[in-house]
XYZ file of C-alpha atoms in Angstrom:
581
model
C -122.300 20.768 36.650
C -122.852 19.142 33.659
C -124.877 19.633 31.044
C -127.336 17.007 28.841
C -129.329 17.742 25.392
C -131.800 15.821 25.680
C -134.575 14.046 22.696
C -136.560 16.252 20.448
C -140.803 15.933 22.118
C -143.619 16.410 20.668
C -145.161 17.949 24.117
C -143.524 19.006 27.589
C -145.331 19.283 30.538
C -143.716 20.918 33.628
C -144.861 19.962 37.095
C -146.739 16.329 37.686
C -150.008 17.533 39.556
C -153.334 16.765 37.839
C -153.069 19.558 35.603
C -149.425 18.458 34.057
C -151.122 14.828 33.972
C -154.528 15.611 32.470
C -151.929 17.418 29.992
C -149.845 15.096 29.199
C -152.775 12.117 28.988
C -154.413 14.206 26.289
C -151.746 14.537 24.802
C -150.697 10.382 24.653
C -153.560 9.508 23.446
C -153.641 11.853 20.527
C -150.277 9.409 19.743
C -147.864 12.550 20.480
C -144.600 11.826 23.043
C -144.383 13.553 25.521
C -141.837 14.568 28.565
C -143.096 15.402 32.113
C -140.787 17.001 34.564
C -141.802 17.854 38.643
C -139.909 18.838 41.461
C -141.130 16.467 43.445
C -142.107 13.593 43.453
C -145.073 12.367 41.267
C -146.884 10.657 43.527
C -146.652 13.444 46.522
C -147.784 17.240 43.736
C -149.700 19.552 46.065
C -152.518 17.740 44.073
C -153.071 15.429 46.770
C -153.424 18.594 49.640
C -157.162 19.545 48.037
C -159.206 17.621 50.655
C -163.049 18.934 50.028
C -163.887 17.692 46.137
C -164.819 18.407 43.184
C -167.600 20.359 41.372
C -169.930 19.094 38.658
C -173.714 19.479 38.203
C -175.498 16.598 38.217
C -178.070 17.480 40.061
C -178.140 13.926 41.496
C -179.776 16.350 44.755
C -180.471 18.493 43.382
C -181.964 18.233 40.079
C -182.683 21.394 39.611
C -179.269 22.280 39.088
C -176.939 23.203 35.519
C -173.857 23.604 34.550
C -175.823 26.799 33.854
C -176.369 27.643 37.455
C -173.005 26.881 38.268
C -171.410 28.903 35.127
C -173.543 31.793 37.085
C -172.775 31.118 40.753
C -168.526 31.217 40.242
C -168.683 34.189 38.018
C -170.872 36.094 40.322
C -168.966 35.424 43.059
C -165.631 35.798 41.122
C -166.951 39.309 41.231
C -167.953 39.761 37.800
C -164.424 39.637 36.593
C -163.182 36.693 35.854
C -163.514 35.195 31.882
C -166.799 33.930 31.120
C -166.126 31.737 27.951
C -163.478 30.216 30.776
C -165.777 29.751 33.208
C -168.820 28.113 30.769
C -165.984 26.050 29.931
C -165.410 24.621 33.014
C -168.933 24.404 33.982
C -169.415 22.681 30.877
C -167.248 20.798 30.690
C -167.591 19.219 34.538
C -169.451 16.579 34.057
C -167.932 14.708 31.975
C -163.952 15.540 33.367
C -165.553 14.341 36.528
C -167.585 10.867 35.111
C -163.772 10.615 33.295
C -161.484 10.621 36.305
C -163.800 8.328 38.153
C -163.458 5.327 35.034
C -160.081 5.934 35.962
C -160.022 4.621 39.609
C -160.950 8.191 41.733
C -164.158 6.023 43.226
C -165.943 9.041 44.968
C -168.081 8.428 46.945
C -171.275 7.010 45.766
C -175.394 7.210 46.367
C -177.065 4.176 46.974
C -178.638 4.420 42.935
C -175.021 4.518 42.511
C -174.920 7.724 40.817
C -171.951 10.277 43.160
C -172.941 11.623 46.311
C -172.868 15.906 45.956
C -172.054 18.171 49.670
C -172.548 21.297 49.692
C -169.289 23.432 49.198
C -169.513 27.902 50.685
C -171.883 30.226 47.988
C -172.671 26.632 45.832
C -176.190 27.512 45.010
C -177.076 23.914 45.162
C -175.206 21.023 46.087
C -172.671 19.744 43.432
C -169.640 18.755 44.804
C -169.019 15.103 44.313
C -166.044 14.112 47.148
C -163.656 10.969 48.380
C -163.582 11.648 51.710
C -162.040 14.708 52.628
C -159.396 12.717 50.280
C -160.774 13.619 46.767
C -157.378 15.693 45.833
C -155.018 12.744 46.219
C -157.239 10.229 45.231
C -158.460 11.904 41.851
C -153.523 12.476 41.352
C -153.979 8.763 42.280
C -156.235 8.220 39.039
C -154.405 9.946 37.020
C -150.754 7.812 38.082
C -152.743 5.087 37.388
C -153.800 5.830 33.864
C -150.358 7.386 33.189
C -148.632 4.405 34.264
C -151.038 2.331 32.114
C -149.067 4.924 28.420
C -146.250 4.299 29.422
C -145.674 7.604 30.649
C -141.898 9.604 31.235
C -142.192 11.060 34.421
C -138.723 12.538 35.752
C -138.963 13.391 38.468
C -137.280 15.928 41.150
C -136.535 18.256 37.803
C -136.079 22.476 38.838
C -136.951 23.903 35.886
C -134.984 26.411 35.377
C -135.593 28.820 32.582
C -138.027 28.415 28.820
C -135.964 28.210 25.845
C -137.839 31.574 24.724
C -136.500 32.780 20.794
C -138.073 35.333 18.098
C -141.160 34.918 20.552
C -141.375 30.824 20.551
C -140.655 28.264 22.801
C -138.648 25.548 22.240
C -138.690 24.154 25.145
C -136.901 24.119 28.499
C -133.505 24.140 30.892
C -133.743 22.416 34.666
C -131.169 21.070 38.087
C -131.704 17.925 38.960
C -131.863 18.397 42.502
C -130.571 14.258 42.998
C -127.064 14.850 40.818
C -127.280 18.234 39.812
C -126.648 18.245 36.368
C -128.755 20.985 33.561
C -130.376 19.156 31.528
C -131.987 20.597 28.234
C -135.374 19.505 27.161
C -136.444 20.559 23.484
C -139.566 19.664 22.690
C -142.540 21.235 19.984
C -144.912 22.945 22.707
C -144.736 23.950 26.148
C -147.403 23.715 28.974
C -146.680 25.442 32.149
C -149.065 23.508 35.014
C -146.371 24.864 38.089
C -149.098 25.861 40.731
C -149.013 29.151 41.848
C -148.012 31.507 44.587
C -149.192 31.196 48.362
C -145.933 30.160 50.230
C -144.954 33.875 50.230
C -146.481 34.069 52.470
C -146.049 33.583 56.525
C -149.137 31.313 57.269
C -150.019 29.301 53.865
C -151.386 26.286 53.247
C -149.100 25.335 50.784
C -145.499 23.071 51.892
C -141.256 23.805 52.086
C -140.062 24.096 47.930
C -143.552 24.267 46.773
C -145.561 27.939 45.238
C -142.778 30.233 45.305
C -143.624 31.757 41.908
C -141.274 29.688 40.194
C -143.997 29.609 37.159
C -145.241 32.847 37.004
C -142.169 34.056 36.632
C -140.682 31.756 33.712
C -143.649 32.947 31.989
C -143.259 36.827 32.838
C -139.462 36.320 32.126
C -140.449 34.810 28.264
C -142.467 37.303 28.077
C -145.848 36.203 29.159
C -148.381 38.608 30.917
C -150.010 37.967 34.645
C -152.861 38.657 35.784
C -155.013 39.633 38.677
C -152.046 39.239 40.997
C -154.284 40.982 43.410
C -156.253 38.449 43.970
C -155.097 35.912 46.627
C -157.069 33.493 48.398
C -156.930 32.803 52.156
C -159.272 30.227 53.168
C -160.702 31.310 56.701
C -159.090 27.339 58.171
C -155.790 26.582 58.897
C -154.138 24.520 61.530
C -152.747 27.657 64.404
C -149.223 25.008 66.077
C -147.725 23.214 66.277
C -145.652 25.832 64.500
C -144.738 23.116 61.757
C -148.518 22.986 60.378
C -148.740 26.305 60.766
C -151.043 27.832 58.058
C -151.800 23.581 56.894
C -155.249 23.121 55.506
C -158.621 22.793 57.276
C -160.255 22.159 54.282
C -163.894 23.487 53.731
C -165.142 19.920 53.991
C -165.962 20.167 58.172
C -167.609 23.545 57.579
C -169.773 21.778 54.250
C -170.630 18.411 56.733
C -171.783 20.841 59.089
C -169.062 22.850 60.865
C -170.223 26.116 62.907
C -167.259 28.757 63.663
C -167.498 30.217 67.596
C -164.917 33.584 68.871
C -163.656 33.582 71.936
C -167.119 34.411 73.994
C -168.709 31.136 72.235
C -171.003 33.798 69.413
C -171.540 32.338 66.428
C -170.064 35.514 64.614
C -171.249 34.238 60.881
C -174.677 35.600 61.766
C -173.124 39.701 61.974
C -171.361 38.844 58.071
C -173.823 36.355 56.346
C -176.855 35.660 58.100
C -177.861 33.226 55.372
C -175.790 31.359 54.500
C -173.488 31.622 58.104
C -170.534 29.368 57.631
C -171.727 28.390 53.730
C -170.812 31.496 53.321
C -168.179 32.642 50.392
C -164.688 31.978 51.619
C -163.291 35.752 51.171
C -166.597 36.782 53.470
C -165.801 34.014 56.420
C -161.835 34.639 56.319
C -162.220 38.630 56.307
C -164.305 37.406 59.713
C -162.371 35.400 61.071
C -159.534 37.647 60.270
C -161.860 40.313 62.275
C -163.252 38.960 65.109
C -159.094 37.967 65.710
C -158.645 41.039 64.529
C -160.916 43.155 66.803
C -160.539 40.876 69.830
C -162.207 38.033 70.332
C -160.089 35.255 69.627
C -158.110 32.937 70.756
C -155.490 33.393 73.244
C -153.094 31.659 70.373
C -155.062 34.129 67.469
C -157.258 32.074 66.588
C -160.934 31.338 65.795
C -163.202 27.959 67.108
C -164.422 25.076 64.577
C -166.841 22.901 65.954
C -168.274 19.702 64.611
C -168.449 17.743 67.470
C -172.232 17.778 67.459
C -171.864 15.494 64.443
C -172.223 11.969 65.070
C -168.622 10.581 65.099
C -168.774 7.607 63.040
C -169.988 10.396 60.354
C -166.666 11.988 61.016
C -164.455 9.807 61.008
C -165.655 8.158 57.543
C -166.542 11.927 55.979
C -163.588 13.618 57.851
C -160.929 11.020 58.242
C -157.891 13.370 56.487
C -158.906 15.666 59.419
C -159.754 13.928 62.009
C -156.500 11.965 62.356
C -154.842 15.193 61.651
C -156.309 17.396 64.346
C -156.093 14.252 66.836
C -152.085 13.705 65.569
C -151.030 17.449 65.573
C -152.719 18.723 68.737
C -154.102 15.545 70.230
C -157.724 16.891 69.906
C -160.772 14.257 68.565
C -162.784 16.742 66.433
C -166.204 14.759 66.823
C -165.748 15.574 71.052
C -164.324 19.193 71.312
C -164.005 21.908 68.975
C -160.555 23.227 68.093
C -158.621 26.469 66.453
C -158.354 27.634 63.463
C -157.433 31.329 61.343
C -157.222 31.820 57.467
C -154.262 30.760 55.047
C -152.846 31.607 52.069
C -153.988 28.965 49.678
C -154.792 29.630 46.158
C -154.228 32.310 43.427
C -157.323 32.896 41.244
C -154.586 35.226 39.768
C -152.222 34.385 37.248
C -151.034 33.548 33.251
C -153.036 35.516 30.744
C -154.189 32.589 28.485
C -156.533 32.620 26.399
C -160.309 30.376 27.223
C -160.358 27.741 24.682
C -157.274 26.913 23.968
C -154.864 28.088 27.323
C -152.596 29.645 25.206
C -150.454 32.492 26.232
C -149.008 35.177 24.436
C -145.734 33.011 22.996
C -145.961 30.718 20.241
C -145.780 26.914 21.487
C -145.688 27.811 24.851
C -149.654 27.044 27.619
C -150.745 26.827 30.847
C -153.386 25.057 32.950
C -154.387 24.905 36.501
C -153.563 26.911 39.475
C -150.867 28.623 37.369
C -153.290 30.056 35.203
C -155.495 33.268 35.792
C -159.196 34.336 34.542
C -161.036 31.641 35.741
C -162.075 32.144 38.499
C -162.189 36.832 39.478
C -161.723 37.648 42.939
C -162.727 34.585 44.802
C -162.959 31.003 43.782
C -165.337 28.810 45.225
C -164.052 25.949 46.658
C -164.165 22.055 44.433
C -164.297 24.710 41.416
C -159.871 24.346 41.771
C -160.751 20.418 41.086
C -162.820 20.884 38.112
C -159.747 23.359 37.030
C -156.608 21.079 36.174
C -158.180 17.670 34.454
C -160.797 20.862 32.484
C -158.135 22.825 31.544
C -155.656 20.159 31.014
C -157.497 18.408 29.184
C -157.637 21.589 27.160
C -154.794 22.472 26.701
C -152.851 18.943 26.140
C -155.840 19.008 23.337
C -154.303 22.459 21.392
C -150.490 21.994 22.824
C -150.967 18.655 20.122
C -152.919 20.673 17.058
C -149.641 22.747 17.479
C -147.193 20.709 17.490
C -148.846 18.060 14.929
C -148.768 21.193 13.108
C -145.162 22.382 13.004
C -142.706 21.779 9.656
C -139.376 23.086 11.278
C -138.181 21.840 14.815
C -134.624 23.658 15.087
C -132.338 24.218 18.819
C -132.329 27.312 19.763
C -128.548 27.569 20.507
C -128.833 31.138 21.798
C -131.473 30.651 24.370
C -129.572 27.670 25.500
C -127.044 29.246 26.269
C -127.826 32.376 28.276
C -129.829 29.364 30.257
C -126.724 28.015 30.944
C -125.383 31.543 32.080
C -128.004 31.941 34.455
C -127.431 28.931 35.952
C -123.082 29.456 36.323
C -123.823 32.717 37.754
C -126.332 31.435 40.117
C -122.752 29.143 42.022
C -120.904 32.624 42.833
C -119.899 33.484 45.910
C -121.736 35.945 48.647
C -122.582 36.820 51.528
C -126.601 36.019 52.406
C -128.533 33.304 53.126
C -131.121 32.692 50.296
C -133.753 30.571 53.385
C -133.177 33.732 55.509
C -134.264 36.083 52.876
C -137.478 33.782 51.845
C -138.121 33.927 55.323
C -138.010 37.794 55.761
C -140.076 37.792 52.258
C -142.371 35.811 54.352
C -143.088 38.401 56.564
C -142.963 40.930 54.917
C -146.389 39.912 52.715
C -148.151 38.302 55.853
C -147.147 41.310 57.678
C -148.349 44.007 54.391
C -149.644 42.118 52.448
C -152.623 39.852 54.150
C -156.256 39.107 54.370
C -157.407 43.259 54.898
C -154.919 45.802 53.286
C -154.523 49.605 53.025
C -152.517 51.692 50.927
C -150.140 52.922 54.023
C -149.157 49.015 54.799
C -148.842 48.161 50.954
C -145.931 51.028 49.984
C -144.014 49.706 53.409
C -144.388 45.892 52.333
C -143.270 47.807 48.344
C -139.753 49.349 49.934
C -139.137 46.382 51.526
C -139.337 44.129 48.824
C -137.016 46.759 46.448
C -134.813 46.680 49.252
C -135.177 42.917 50.014
C -134.358 42.278 46.179
C -130.876 44.454 46.820
C -129.115 41.986 49.483
C -130.429 39.389 46.957
C -127.945 39.820 44.383
C -125.431 38.894 47.012
C -126.458 35.842 47.996
C -124.150 32.200 49.476
C -124.367 29.744 47.396
C -122.260 27.067 48.400
C -123.178 23.518 47.948
C -122.941 21.772 51.385
C -122.517 17.785 50.994
C -124.463 17.344 47.123
C -126.996 19.691 48.662
C -128.782 21.113 45.253
C -131.260 22.488 46.404
C -129.112 25.603 47.370
C -129.274 26.521 44.241
C -132.709 26.284 43.434
C -133.338 28.595 46.654
C -131.726 31.109 44.795
C -134.108 30.958 41.719
C -137.075 30.453 44.318
C -136.122 33.354 45.592
C -135.867 35.140 42.162
C -139.236 34.420 41.422
C -141.056 35.099 44.886
C -139.279 38.912 45.099
C -141.759 39.582 41.022
C -144.635 37.445 42.581
C -144.941 39.465 45.835
C -144.297 43.209 43.585
C -146.160 41.308 41.492
C -149.077 41.448 44.070
C -148.568 43.976 46.843
C -148.649 46.892 43.477
C -151.545 45.412 41.571
C -153.608 45.340 45.714
C -152.196 49.340 46.135
C -153.717 49.286 42.044
C -157.021 48.447 43.029
C -158.727 50.856 45.213
C -161.868 49.125 45.625
C -162.864 46.503 48.238
C -163.302 43.008 45.601
C -163.962 39.812 46.888
C -161.319 37.755 48.283
C -159.059 41.743 47.463
C -159.486 43.825 50.503
C -158.878 47.174 51.755
C -160.112 49.121 54.372
C -159.342 52.260 53.112
C -161.346 51.303 49.899
C -164.423 49.514 52.234
C -166.604 49.778 49.211
C -167.417 47.527 45.452
C -167.238 50.219 42.854
C -169.452 48.702 40.050
C -167.601 51.171 37.681
C -164.436 48.931 38.209
C -164.856 46.258 35.785
C -161.197 45.967 34.957
C -158.573 43.214 35.417
C -154.890 44.007 36.202
C -152.375 43.369 33.744
C -149.005 42.798 34.458
C -145.424 42.656 32.357
C -142.153 42.377 32.405
C -140.052 44.927 30.384
C -136.378 46.295 31.127
C -136.726 44.626 34.532
C -139.181 46.419 35.521
C -142.368 45.536 36.297
C -145.281 46.973 34.273
C -149.308 47.625 35.091
C -151.884 48.000 32.432
C -155.814 47.935 34.269
C -158.151 46.505 31.147
C -161.678 46.208 30.629
C -162.731 42.741 31.735
C -164.350 39.774 29.389
C -167.814 40.393 28.736
C -170.298 37.879 28.851
C -172.468 36.919 25.432
C -175.782 37.445 25.535
C -176.980 34.330 25.997
C -174.363 33.532 28.891
C -175.724 37.006 30.415
C -179.060 36.464 29.976
C -178.294 32.412 32.170
C -176.996 35.682 34.887
C -180.021 37.578 35.117
C -182.352 34.604 34.890
C -179.910 33.546 38.426
C -181.778 36.193 40.526
C -185.035 34.533 41.336
C -181.625 31.700 43.300
C -179.229 34.599 43.538
C -179.313 37.249 46.168
C -176.788 39.240 44.340
C -176.126 42.567 42.958
C -174.057 43.290 40.154
C -173.964 45.502 37.552
C -175.753 43.134 34.663
C -177.981 41.900 36.586
C -179.701 45.310 38.550
């Protein structure tokens, strides 16, 4: 395999989804050179799977909405462990970002007065979710790509990043393998932005697709000296498809419930009245996922192991207009017309609320010249992500990361080639080519099974400890892998990198989940069923001498103005938290 050394670029972006493109556009508008690397085709990044909408407090349908209420909803429903500064930035800036992306061609649905239409999403006090049917992520990605094309942005598909180039706690770029040619490439840069997504594909039932969200970006950061935060906080979306097998876990957007969908168990009972009688199907995702899980586990689920979602009481023309993707998805794969009959759903691993520890104002990491944005970054969502906040996150913090990476690049006085790091990164690829006995794909499937069985919707100490033991055993098996390349299929090599990253992501998640001895948001412990209001901490994970170390740190406390905003919501939201008692 040959190694190509690229010219310097000001800003290197790893990931060509919404956060990556937002970062790159901001850097180019600061008159800097950029290079974007993506392992999928640029028009098929993970962003296309974000269906239901993007949040911004325009108040077009509910004039009492405001960025302050958006902040309070996000902070409180995140169970008070999210970074208040990051939440404030997202709530404040989402309005400008939604206006901007619509002007670039996102074409959100409008009301008769020309303002954005907005729908309800779970646990939001008001209707603040702007949307394009049920394909909002695709509309946003298409608009970003249109803007990128106008700016003549260099985007390189099929590049799998294997290592960041780190020397003296500073990032100089990255190395990658081209998935088509097999060439090793070195990308030198003043600043690097990680926009690589999360790690939810390491569960057997996941809304992510193959070859994405295996935790590769998390591992790149961790082995470079960054810390991870809140890794135990993994969101299981309440509604994923159950069948056919190749579609298992595929997302059924929250927009179905936002448009009036109702959940029933096998007895015909609308069971959400037993879990959140006030908000019902528009409760928080963690509450509904837990409800679905318990209905199934306690024997009130369907024969396939699901619950029933029904929207057939809504007029067909409205369903087709507002939920066209889901309508066609269920019709094509299950031969069910959802305007005429209900269908089955079950929880699916959906979103990494934890991630790389970043500074809210810049999204910089502990490594100089390294930034992160989007799902790979932690801190925003706390213990529960509200639907519609992820698309706001990628636009707001993609732009912020691009802005601060640009400032860093402009102030950088010295450019150097990290020869030692390049050599180490090349050696890391070469040693993966040593023949062994185990198939990385088989071990990856075993890992997914372990995580689903031992670190699913509801957890306990015994199961978590078994999971940690099994992951340690799997790690030993991963020391001897078969890396034979067949018919120039270089994906075989990246399978090994994915497995290595997935093992560390799994271990980080299991150990963090074991350390948090309470139930908080998406983190459900059957042996610790209550939320402990004294447990307002985040769990940091770092890699020291190839071993994971965990540390509990006190949560960031909102400033006085933000506390006033939170307390004010007592009149609007029935929430009893430490700050507003």
